[in-house]
Short mmCIF file of C-alpha atoms and ligand atoms in Angstrom, two decimals:
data_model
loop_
_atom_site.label_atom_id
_atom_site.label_comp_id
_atom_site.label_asym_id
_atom_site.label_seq_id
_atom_site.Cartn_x
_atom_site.Cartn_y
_atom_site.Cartn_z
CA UNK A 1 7.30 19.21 23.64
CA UNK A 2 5.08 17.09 25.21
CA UNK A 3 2.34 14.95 23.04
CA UNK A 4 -1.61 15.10 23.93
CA UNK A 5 -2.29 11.22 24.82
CA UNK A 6 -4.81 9.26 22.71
CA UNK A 7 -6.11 5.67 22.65
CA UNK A 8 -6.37 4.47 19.12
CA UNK A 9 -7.63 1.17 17.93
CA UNK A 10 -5.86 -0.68 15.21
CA UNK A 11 -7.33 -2.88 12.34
CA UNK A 12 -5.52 -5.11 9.96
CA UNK A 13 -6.25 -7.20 7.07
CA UNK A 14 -4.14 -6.67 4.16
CA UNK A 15 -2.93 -9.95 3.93
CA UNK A 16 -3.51 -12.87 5.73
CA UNK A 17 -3.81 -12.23 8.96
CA UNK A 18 -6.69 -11.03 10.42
CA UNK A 19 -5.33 -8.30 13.30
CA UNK A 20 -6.85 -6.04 16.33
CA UNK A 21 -4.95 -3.70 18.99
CA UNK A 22 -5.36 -0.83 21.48
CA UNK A 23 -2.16 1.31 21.54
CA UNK A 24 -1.77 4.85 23.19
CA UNK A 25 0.73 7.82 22.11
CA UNK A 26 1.81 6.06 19.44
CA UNK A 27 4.08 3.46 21.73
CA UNK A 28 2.11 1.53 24.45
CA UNK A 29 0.58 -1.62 23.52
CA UNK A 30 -2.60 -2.62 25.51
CA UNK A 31 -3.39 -5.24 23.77
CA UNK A 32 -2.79 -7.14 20.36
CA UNK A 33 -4.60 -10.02 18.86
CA UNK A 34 -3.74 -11.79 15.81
CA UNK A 35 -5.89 -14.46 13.79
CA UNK A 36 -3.21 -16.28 11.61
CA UNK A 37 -4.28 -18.02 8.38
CA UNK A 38 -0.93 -19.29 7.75
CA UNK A 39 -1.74 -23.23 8.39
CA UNK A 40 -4.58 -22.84 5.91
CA UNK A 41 -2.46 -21.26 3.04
CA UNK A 42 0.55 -23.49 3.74
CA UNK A 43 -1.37 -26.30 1.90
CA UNK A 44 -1.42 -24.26 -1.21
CA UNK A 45 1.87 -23.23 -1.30
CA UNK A 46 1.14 -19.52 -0.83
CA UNK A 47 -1.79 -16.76 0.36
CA UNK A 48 -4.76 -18.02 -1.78
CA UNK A 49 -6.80 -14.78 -2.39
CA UNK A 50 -10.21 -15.96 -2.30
CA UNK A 51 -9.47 -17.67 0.91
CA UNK A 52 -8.04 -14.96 2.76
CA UNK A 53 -10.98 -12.80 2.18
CA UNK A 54 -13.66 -15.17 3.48
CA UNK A 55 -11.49 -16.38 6.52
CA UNK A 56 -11.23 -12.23 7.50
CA UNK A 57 -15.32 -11.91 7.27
CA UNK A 58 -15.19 -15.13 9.61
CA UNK A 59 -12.57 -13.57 12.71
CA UNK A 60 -12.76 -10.06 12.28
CA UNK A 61 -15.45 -9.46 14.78
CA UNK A 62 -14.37 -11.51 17.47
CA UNK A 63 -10.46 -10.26 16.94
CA UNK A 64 -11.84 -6.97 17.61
CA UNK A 65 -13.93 -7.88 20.46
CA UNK A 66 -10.90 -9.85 21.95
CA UNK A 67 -8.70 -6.43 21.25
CA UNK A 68 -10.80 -4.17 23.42
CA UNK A 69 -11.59 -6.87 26.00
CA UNK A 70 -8.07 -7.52 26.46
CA UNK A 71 -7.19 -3.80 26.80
CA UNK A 72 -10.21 -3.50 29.48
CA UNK A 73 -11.66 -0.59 27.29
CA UNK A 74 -15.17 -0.42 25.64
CA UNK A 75 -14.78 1.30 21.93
CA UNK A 76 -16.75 4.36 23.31
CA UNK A 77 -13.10 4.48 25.14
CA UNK A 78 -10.56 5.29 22.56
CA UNK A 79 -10.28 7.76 20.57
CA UNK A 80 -10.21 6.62 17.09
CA UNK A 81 -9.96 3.92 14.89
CA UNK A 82 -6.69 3.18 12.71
CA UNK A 83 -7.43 0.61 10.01
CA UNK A 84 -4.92 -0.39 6.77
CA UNK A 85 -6.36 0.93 3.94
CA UNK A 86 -3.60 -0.26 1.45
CA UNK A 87 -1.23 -1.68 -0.19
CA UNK A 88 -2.38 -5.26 0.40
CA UNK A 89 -4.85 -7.75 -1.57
CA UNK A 90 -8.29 -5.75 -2.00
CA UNK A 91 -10.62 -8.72 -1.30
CA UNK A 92 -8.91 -8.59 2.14
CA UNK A 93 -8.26 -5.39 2.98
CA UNK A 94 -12.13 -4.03 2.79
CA UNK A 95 -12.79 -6.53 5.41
CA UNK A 96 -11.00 -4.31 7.74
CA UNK A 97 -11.65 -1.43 6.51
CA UNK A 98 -15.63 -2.06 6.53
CA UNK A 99 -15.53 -3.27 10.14
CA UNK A 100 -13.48 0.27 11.09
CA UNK A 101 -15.79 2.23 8.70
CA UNK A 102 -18.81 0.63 10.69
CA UNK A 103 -17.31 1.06 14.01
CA UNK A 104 -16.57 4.84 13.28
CA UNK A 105 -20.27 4.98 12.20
CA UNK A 106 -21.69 3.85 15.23
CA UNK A 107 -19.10 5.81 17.86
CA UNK A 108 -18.83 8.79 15.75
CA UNK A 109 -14.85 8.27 16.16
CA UNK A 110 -12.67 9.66 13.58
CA UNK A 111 -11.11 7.20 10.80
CA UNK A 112 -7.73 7.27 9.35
CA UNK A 113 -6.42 5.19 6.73
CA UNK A 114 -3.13 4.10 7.00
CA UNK A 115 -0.76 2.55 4.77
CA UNK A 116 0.54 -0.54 5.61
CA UNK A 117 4.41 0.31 5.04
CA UNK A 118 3.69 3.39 7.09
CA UNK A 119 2.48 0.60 10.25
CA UNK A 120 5.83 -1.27 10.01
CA UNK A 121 7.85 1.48 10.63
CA UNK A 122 6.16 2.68 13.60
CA UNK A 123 6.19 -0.99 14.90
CA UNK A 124 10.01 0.31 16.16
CA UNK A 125 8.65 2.50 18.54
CA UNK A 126 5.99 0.02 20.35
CA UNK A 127 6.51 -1.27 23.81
CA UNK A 128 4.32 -3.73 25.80
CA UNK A 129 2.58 -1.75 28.70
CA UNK A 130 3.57 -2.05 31.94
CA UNK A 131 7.49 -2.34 30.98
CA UNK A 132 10.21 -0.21 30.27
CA UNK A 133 10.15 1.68 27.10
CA UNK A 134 13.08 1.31 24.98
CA UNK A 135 14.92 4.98 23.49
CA UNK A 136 12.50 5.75 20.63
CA UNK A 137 14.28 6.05 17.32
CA UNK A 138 15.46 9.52 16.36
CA UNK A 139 15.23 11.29 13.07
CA UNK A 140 16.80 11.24 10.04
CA UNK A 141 16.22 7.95 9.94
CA UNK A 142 16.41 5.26 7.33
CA UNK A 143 13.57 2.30 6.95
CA UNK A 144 14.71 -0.62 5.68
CA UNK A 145 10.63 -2.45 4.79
CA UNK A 146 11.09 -6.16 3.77
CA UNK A 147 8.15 -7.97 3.50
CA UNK A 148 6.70 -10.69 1.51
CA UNK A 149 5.13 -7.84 -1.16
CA UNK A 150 7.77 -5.27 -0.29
CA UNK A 151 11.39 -4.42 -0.41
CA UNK A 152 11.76 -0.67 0.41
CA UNK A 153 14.50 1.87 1.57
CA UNK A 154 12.28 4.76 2.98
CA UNK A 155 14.03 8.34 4.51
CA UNK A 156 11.86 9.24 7.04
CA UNK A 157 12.74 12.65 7.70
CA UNK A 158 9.87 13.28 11.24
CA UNK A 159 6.85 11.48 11.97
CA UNK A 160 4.49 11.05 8.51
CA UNK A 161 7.59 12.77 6.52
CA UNK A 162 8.46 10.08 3.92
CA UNK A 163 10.62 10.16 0.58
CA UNK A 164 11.02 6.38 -0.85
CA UNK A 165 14.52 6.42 -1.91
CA UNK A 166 14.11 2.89 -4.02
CA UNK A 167 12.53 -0.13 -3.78
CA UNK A 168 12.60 -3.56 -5.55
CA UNK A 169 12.60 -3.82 -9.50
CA UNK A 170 11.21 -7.60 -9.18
CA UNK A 171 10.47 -10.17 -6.37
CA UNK A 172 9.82 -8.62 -2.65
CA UNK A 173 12.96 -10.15 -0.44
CA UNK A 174 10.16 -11.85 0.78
CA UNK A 175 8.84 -13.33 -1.97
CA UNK A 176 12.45 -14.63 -3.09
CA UNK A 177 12.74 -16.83 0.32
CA UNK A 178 8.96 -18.07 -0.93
CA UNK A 179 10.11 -19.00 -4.09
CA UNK A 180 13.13 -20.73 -3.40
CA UNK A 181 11.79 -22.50 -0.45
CA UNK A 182 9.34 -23.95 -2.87
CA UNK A 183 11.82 -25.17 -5.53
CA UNK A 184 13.79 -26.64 -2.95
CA UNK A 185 10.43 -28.66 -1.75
CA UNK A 186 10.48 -26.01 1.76
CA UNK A 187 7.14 -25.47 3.29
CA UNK A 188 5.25 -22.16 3.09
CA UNK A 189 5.57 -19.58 4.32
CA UNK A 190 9.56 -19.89 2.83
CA UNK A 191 11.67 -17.59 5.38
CA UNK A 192 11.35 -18.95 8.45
CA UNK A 193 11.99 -22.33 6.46
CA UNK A 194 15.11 -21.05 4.95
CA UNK A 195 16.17 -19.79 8.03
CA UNK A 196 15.71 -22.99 9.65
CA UNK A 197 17.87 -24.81 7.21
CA UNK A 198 20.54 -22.92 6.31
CA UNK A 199 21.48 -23.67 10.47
CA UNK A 200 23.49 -26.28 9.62
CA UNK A 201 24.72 -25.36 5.87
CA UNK A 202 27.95 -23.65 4.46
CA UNK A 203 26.46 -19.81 3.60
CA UNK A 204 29.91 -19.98 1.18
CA UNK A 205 28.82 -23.35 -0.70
CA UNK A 206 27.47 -21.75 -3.76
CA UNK A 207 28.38 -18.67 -4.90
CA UNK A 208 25.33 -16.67 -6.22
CA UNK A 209 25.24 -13.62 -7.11
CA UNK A 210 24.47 -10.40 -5.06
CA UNK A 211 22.43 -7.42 -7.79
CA UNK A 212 23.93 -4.33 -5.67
CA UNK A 213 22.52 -1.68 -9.05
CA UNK A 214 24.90 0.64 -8.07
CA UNK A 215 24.20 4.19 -8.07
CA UNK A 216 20.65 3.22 -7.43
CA UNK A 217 18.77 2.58 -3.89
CA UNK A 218 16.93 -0.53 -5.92
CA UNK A 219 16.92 -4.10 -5.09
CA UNK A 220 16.44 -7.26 -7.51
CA UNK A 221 16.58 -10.60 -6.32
CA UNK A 222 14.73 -12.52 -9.37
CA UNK A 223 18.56 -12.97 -10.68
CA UNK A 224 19.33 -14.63 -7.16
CA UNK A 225 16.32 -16.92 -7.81
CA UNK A 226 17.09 -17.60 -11.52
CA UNK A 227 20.90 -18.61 -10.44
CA UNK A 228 19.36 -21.07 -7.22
CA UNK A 229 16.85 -22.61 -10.08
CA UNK A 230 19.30 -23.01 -12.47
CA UNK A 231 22.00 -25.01 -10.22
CA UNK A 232 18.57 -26.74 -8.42
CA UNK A 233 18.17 -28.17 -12.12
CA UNK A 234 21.98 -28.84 -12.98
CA UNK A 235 22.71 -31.04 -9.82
CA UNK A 236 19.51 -33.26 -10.37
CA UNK A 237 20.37 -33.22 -13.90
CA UNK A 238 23.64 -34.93 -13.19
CA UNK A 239 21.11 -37.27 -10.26
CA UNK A 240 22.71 -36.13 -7.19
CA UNK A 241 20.91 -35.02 -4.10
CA UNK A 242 20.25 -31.40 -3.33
CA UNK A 243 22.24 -29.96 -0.64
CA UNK A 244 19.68 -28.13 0.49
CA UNK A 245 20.90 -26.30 3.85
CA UNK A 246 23.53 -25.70 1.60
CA UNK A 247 21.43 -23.79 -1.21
CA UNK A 248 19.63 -22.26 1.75
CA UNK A 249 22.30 -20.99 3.48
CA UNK A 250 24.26 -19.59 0.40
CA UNK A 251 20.87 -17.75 -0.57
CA UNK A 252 20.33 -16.44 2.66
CA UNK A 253 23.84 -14.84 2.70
CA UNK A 254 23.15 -13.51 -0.86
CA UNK A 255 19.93 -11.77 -0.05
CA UNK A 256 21.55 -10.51 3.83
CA UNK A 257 24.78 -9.00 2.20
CA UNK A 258 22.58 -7.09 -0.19
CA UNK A 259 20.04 -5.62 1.88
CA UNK A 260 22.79 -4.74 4.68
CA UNK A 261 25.29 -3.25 2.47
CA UNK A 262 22.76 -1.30 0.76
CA UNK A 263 21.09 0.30 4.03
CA UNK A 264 24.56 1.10 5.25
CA UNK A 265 25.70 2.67 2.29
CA UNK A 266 22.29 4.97 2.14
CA UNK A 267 22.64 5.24 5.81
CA UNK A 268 26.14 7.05 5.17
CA UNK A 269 24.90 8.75 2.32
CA UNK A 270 21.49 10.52 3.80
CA UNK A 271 23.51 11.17 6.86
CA UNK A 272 21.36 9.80 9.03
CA UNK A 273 20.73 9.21 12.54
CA UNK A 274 19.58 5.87 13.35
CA UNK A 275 18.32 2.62 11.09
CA UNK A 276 14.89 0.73 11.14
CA UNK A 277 14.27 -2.52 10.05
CA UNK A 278 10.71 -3.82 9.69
CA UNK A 279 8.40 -6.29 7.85
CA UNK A 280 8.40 -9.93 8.19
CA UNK A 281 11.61 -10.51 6.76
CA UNK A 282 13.45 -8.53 9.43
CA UNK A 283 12.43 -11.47 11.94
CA UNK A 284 15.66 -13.40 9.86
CA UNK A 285 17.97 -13.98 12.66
CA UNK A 286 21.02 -13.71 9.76
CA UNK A 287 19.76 -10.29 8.66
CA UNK A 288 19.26 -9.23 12.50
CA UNK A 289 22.50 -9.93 13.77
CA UNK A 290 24.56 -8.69 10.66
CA UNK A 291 22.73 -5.53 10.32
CA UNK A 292 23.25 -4.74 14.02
CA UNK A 293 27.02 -6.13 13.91
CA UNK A 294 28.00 -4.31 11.22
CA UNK A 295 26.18 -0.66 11.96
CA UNK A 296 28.07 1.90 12.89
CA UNK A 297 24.49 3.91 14.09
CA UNK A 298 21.97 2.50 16.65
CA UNK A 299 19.59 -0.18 14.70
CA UNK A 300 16.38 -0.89 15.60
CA UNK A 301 14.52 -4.18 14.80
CA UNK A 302 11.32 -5.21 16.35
CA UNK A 303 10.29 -8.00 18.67
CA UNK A 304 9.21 -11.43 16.47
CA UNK A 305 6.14 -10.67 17.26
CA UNK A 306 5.72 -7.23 15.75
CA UNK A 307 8.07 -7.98 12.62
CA UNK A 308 5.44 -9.58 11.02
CA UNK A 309 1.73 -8.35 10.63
CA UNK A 310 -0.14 -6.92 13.65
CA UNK A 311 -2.45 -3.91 13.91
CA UNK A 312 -0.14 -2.62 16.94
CA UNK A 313 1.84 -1.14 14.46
CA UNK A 314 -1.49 0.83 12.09
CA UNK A 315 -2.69 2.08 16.02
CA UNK A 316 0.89 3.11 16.25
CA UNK A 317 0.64 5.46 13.05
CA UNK A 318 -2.76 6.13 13.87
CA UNK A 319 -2.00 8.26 16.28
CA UNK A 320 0.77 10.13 14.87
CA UNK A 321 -2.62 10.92 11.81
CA UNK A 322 -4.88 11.49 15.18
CA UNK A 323 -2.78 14.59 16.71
CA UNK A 324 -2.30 15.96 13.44
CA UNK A 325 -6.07 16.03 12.86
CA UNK A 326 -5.21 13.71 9.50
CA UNK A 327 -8.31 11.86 9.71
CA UNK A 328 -9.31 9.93 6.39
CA UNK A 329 -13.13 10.83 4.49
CA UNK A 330 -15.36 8.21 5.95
CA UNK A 331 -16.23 6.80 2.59
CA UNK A 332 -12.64 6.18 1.51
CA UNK A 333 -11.81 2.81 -0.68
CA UNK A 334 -8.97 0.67 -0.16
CA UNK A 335 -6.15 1.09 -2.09
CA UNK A 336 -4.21 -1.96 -3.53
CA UNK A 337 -0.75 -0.29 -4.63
CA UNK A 338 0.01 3.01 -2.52
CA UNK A 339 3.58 3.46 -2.37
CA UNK A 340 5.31 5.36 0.73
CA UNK A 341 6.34 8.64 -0.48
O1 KG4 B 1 5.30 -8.40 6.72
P1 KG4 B 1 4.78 -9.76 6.45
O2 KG4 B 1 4.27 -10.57 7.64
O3 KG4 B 1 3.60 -9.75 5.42
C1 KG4 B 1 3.63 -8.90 4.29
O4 KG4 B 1 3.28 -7.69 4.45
O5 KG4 B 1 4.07 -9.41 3.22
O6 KG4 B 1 5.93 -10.59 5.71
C2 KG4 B 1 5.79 -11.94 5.31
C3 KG4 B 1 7.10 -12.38 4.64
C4 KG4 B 1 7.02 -13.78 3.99
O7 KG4 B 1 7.52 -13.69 2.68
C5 KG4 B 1 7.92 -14.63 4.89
O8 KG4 B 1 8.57 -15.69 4.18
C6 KG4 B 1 8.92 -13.61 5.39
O9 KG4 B 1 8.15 -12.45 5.63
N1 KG4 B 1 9.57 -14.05 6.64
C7 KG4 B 1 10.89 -14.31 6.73
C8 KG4 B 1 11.11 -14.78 8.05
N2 KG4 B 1 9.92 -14.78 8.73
C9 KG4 B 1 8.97 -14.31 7.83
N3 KG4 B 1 11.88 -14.19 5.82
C10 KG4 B 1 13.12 -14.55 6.21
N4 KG4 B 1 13.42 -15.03 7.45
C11 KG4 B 1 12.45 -15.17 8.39
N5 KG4 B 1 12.75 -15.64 9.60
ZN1 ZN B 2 3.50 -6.51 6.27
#
C-alpha cells in the first residue's frame, strides 16, 4: 500500500527548546532547527519555568522562518502544521502552539496537536533527505520513552495505535541523572554529565539497588537516588572525598540494567517485533550499546540529534494525523499531562 505524500511542518516548545522542521511522509527530514536554552538554565540548576516561556516568545519566529528557508519551501507549500500540544510545561508549550494556531489561520492549513511522547517515537523512522533511508521499524513494537519528565513502556500496535503498558511511579530516568548529578556537584543538564564521568569509574563500585516491581511494567528510581544520597552523605560524614566517576558509573549501571531488562522482558512478553528507544535519555551511550547487545530483536535508537527534542519528530507524527484526516479543532488548549494511551 502505497502512502499519499505530504509536507508537514513541525513546532516544538514543550520544554526548553524552542524547535522548527519540514518533514514529508512521515520520514524525510528537510530541514530541522533547534533554539537551545540549555546554557541559560544550566546556571539554575534546572529548566526555570518562567524563563523558558519568555525565551520561546523571543526565537519562535525566526526558528520557524529558518525551518522553511532551510527546506526551500514557503508555508503556502506544505500541507499542514504539526505543533506539540502536550505533555510539557504550559507557559511553554502555548508559545508553539499560538504561533501554529496563527500560521493555520493565515494559510488555512489544517492543525493537529500532537503529543509529545507520540513525536519521540516517530523520531525512529526519520532520515535526513538526500540519504539512504534506514528499514523503518515494523509493528508490534515496543517504545521504550525516557526523558527528563518521562519514563514509559508504550505497545504500539500500527501507526497512532498506543496502549501504555507502565510508566514511572516517581522520578523520570531523566530526572534521576538530574538529581544525582546535582548532589554530586555535576552540571545541568545531569546525563550527559553522568555519562561523561562514569568513563573512567568502576560501574561495580557501589552496589545500589535496581527497583525491577515485578509483575508490573513500572519503573522507580527515587530508591536509586535515596541509596546515592545516602552513601554521598556517609563518605563525607567520615571526611573522605567522593569518588565520583565511581558513584556515577555505579548509578548509571543501576538505572541501564533496569530499563534494559525490563524492555526485554515486555519485549518477550507482548511478542513483539522490533524495540524503540527514544527521548533524551536514549542518547546514553551505556543504555545504547547494552540495549542493542543484549536484544535478541532489531533495536532502533535515534541519531544524537533526534534523541533529544526537535520538531522533526511532531512533523513526523503529523503526518501519520494528516492522512488519517485527524486534524485537531483550531481552538484547542494545550494540555500539560496527556498520557500515551
Ligand atoms: O527528551 P528530552 O530532551 O526532554 C524531555 O522531554 O524531558 O530529555 C532530556 C533529559 C534530561 O533529563 C537529560 O539529563 C537526559 O535527557 N539526557 C541524558 C543524556 N543526554 C540527555 N541522560 C543520560 N545520558 C545522556 N547522554
Ligand atoms: Zn522530550
Amino acid at each position: 500500500m502505497s502512502l499519499p505524500t505530504a509536507r508537514i511542518l513541525g513546532i516544538e516548545t514543550s520544554c526548553d527548546e524552542t524547535a522548527a522542521a519540514v518533514v514529508s511522509d512521515g520520514r524525510v527530514i528537510h530541514s530541522s532547527t533547534v533554539a537551545s536554552q540549555m546554557a541559560l538554565h544550566a546556571q539554575y540548576g534546572g529548566v526555570f519555568p518562567e524563563l523558558a516561556s519568555r525565551e520561546h516568545i523571543k526565537a519562535i519566529y525566526a526558528i520557524v522562518d529558518q525551518a522553511l528557508i532551510q527546506a526551500h519551501l514557503d508555508i503556502k507549500d506544505v500541507d499542514a502544521i504539526a505543533v506539540t500540544q502536550g505533555p510539557g510545561l504550559a507557559g511553554s508549550l502555548v508559545v508553539g502552539v499560538n504561533m501554529a494556531k496563527g500560521l493555520s489561520l493565515a494559510t488555512g492549513k489544517p492543525l493537529i496537536g500532537i503529543n509529545h511522547l507520540e513525536g519521540h517515537i516517530y523520531s525512529s523512522w526519520l532520515y535526513p533527505a538526500n540519504t539512504t533511508p534506514h528499514e523503518p521499524p515494523r509493528f508490534p513494537l515496543l517504545a521504550l520513552l525516557v526523558s527528563g519528565g518521562h519514563s514509559e513502556l508504550i505497545l504500539v500496535k500500527d501507526y497512532l495505535q498506543y496502549e501504555r503498558l507502565g510508566g514511572t511511579l516517581d522520578d523520570a530516568a531523566g530526572e534521576a541523572f538530574d538529581k544525582v548529578a546535582r548532589l554530586l556537584d555535576l552540571p545541568y543538564p545531569g546525563g550527559p554529565a553522568i555519562q561523561k564521568a562514569s568513563q573512567t569509574g568502576d560501574p561495580n563500585a557501589f552496589p545500589f539497588p535496581r527497583a525491577m516491581l515485578e509483575g508490573t511494567w513500572d519503573f522507580s528510581f527515587s530508591g536509586l537516588k535515596t541509596a546515592v544520597l545516602r552513601t554521598v552523605e556517609a563518605l563525607q560524614a567520615e571526611g573522605r572525598p567522593l569518588p565520583i566517576e565511581n558513584l556515577a558509573a555505579s548509578f548509571q549501571a543501576a538505572v541501564v540494567d533496569v530499563l534494559v531488562e525490563k524492555t526485554l522482558q515486555a519485549a518477550e512478553a507482548f511478542e513483539v517485533k522490533d524495540i524503540i528507544v527514544a527521548g533524551g535519555v536514549s542518547a546514553n551511550k551505556s543504555l545504547r550499546e547494552k540495549m542493542l547487545n543484549q536484544s535478541t530483536r532489531p533495536v532502533h535508537i535515534p541519531p544524537l540529534s533526534l534523541c533529544t527534542d526537535n520538531a522533526a519528530m511532531i512533523a513526523g507524527a503529523g503526518y501519520y494525523h494528516y492522512i488519517e484526516d485527524d486534524f485537531s479543532s483550531p481552538d484547542f488548549d494545550v494540555l500539560p499531562t496527556w498520557p500515551l494511551t
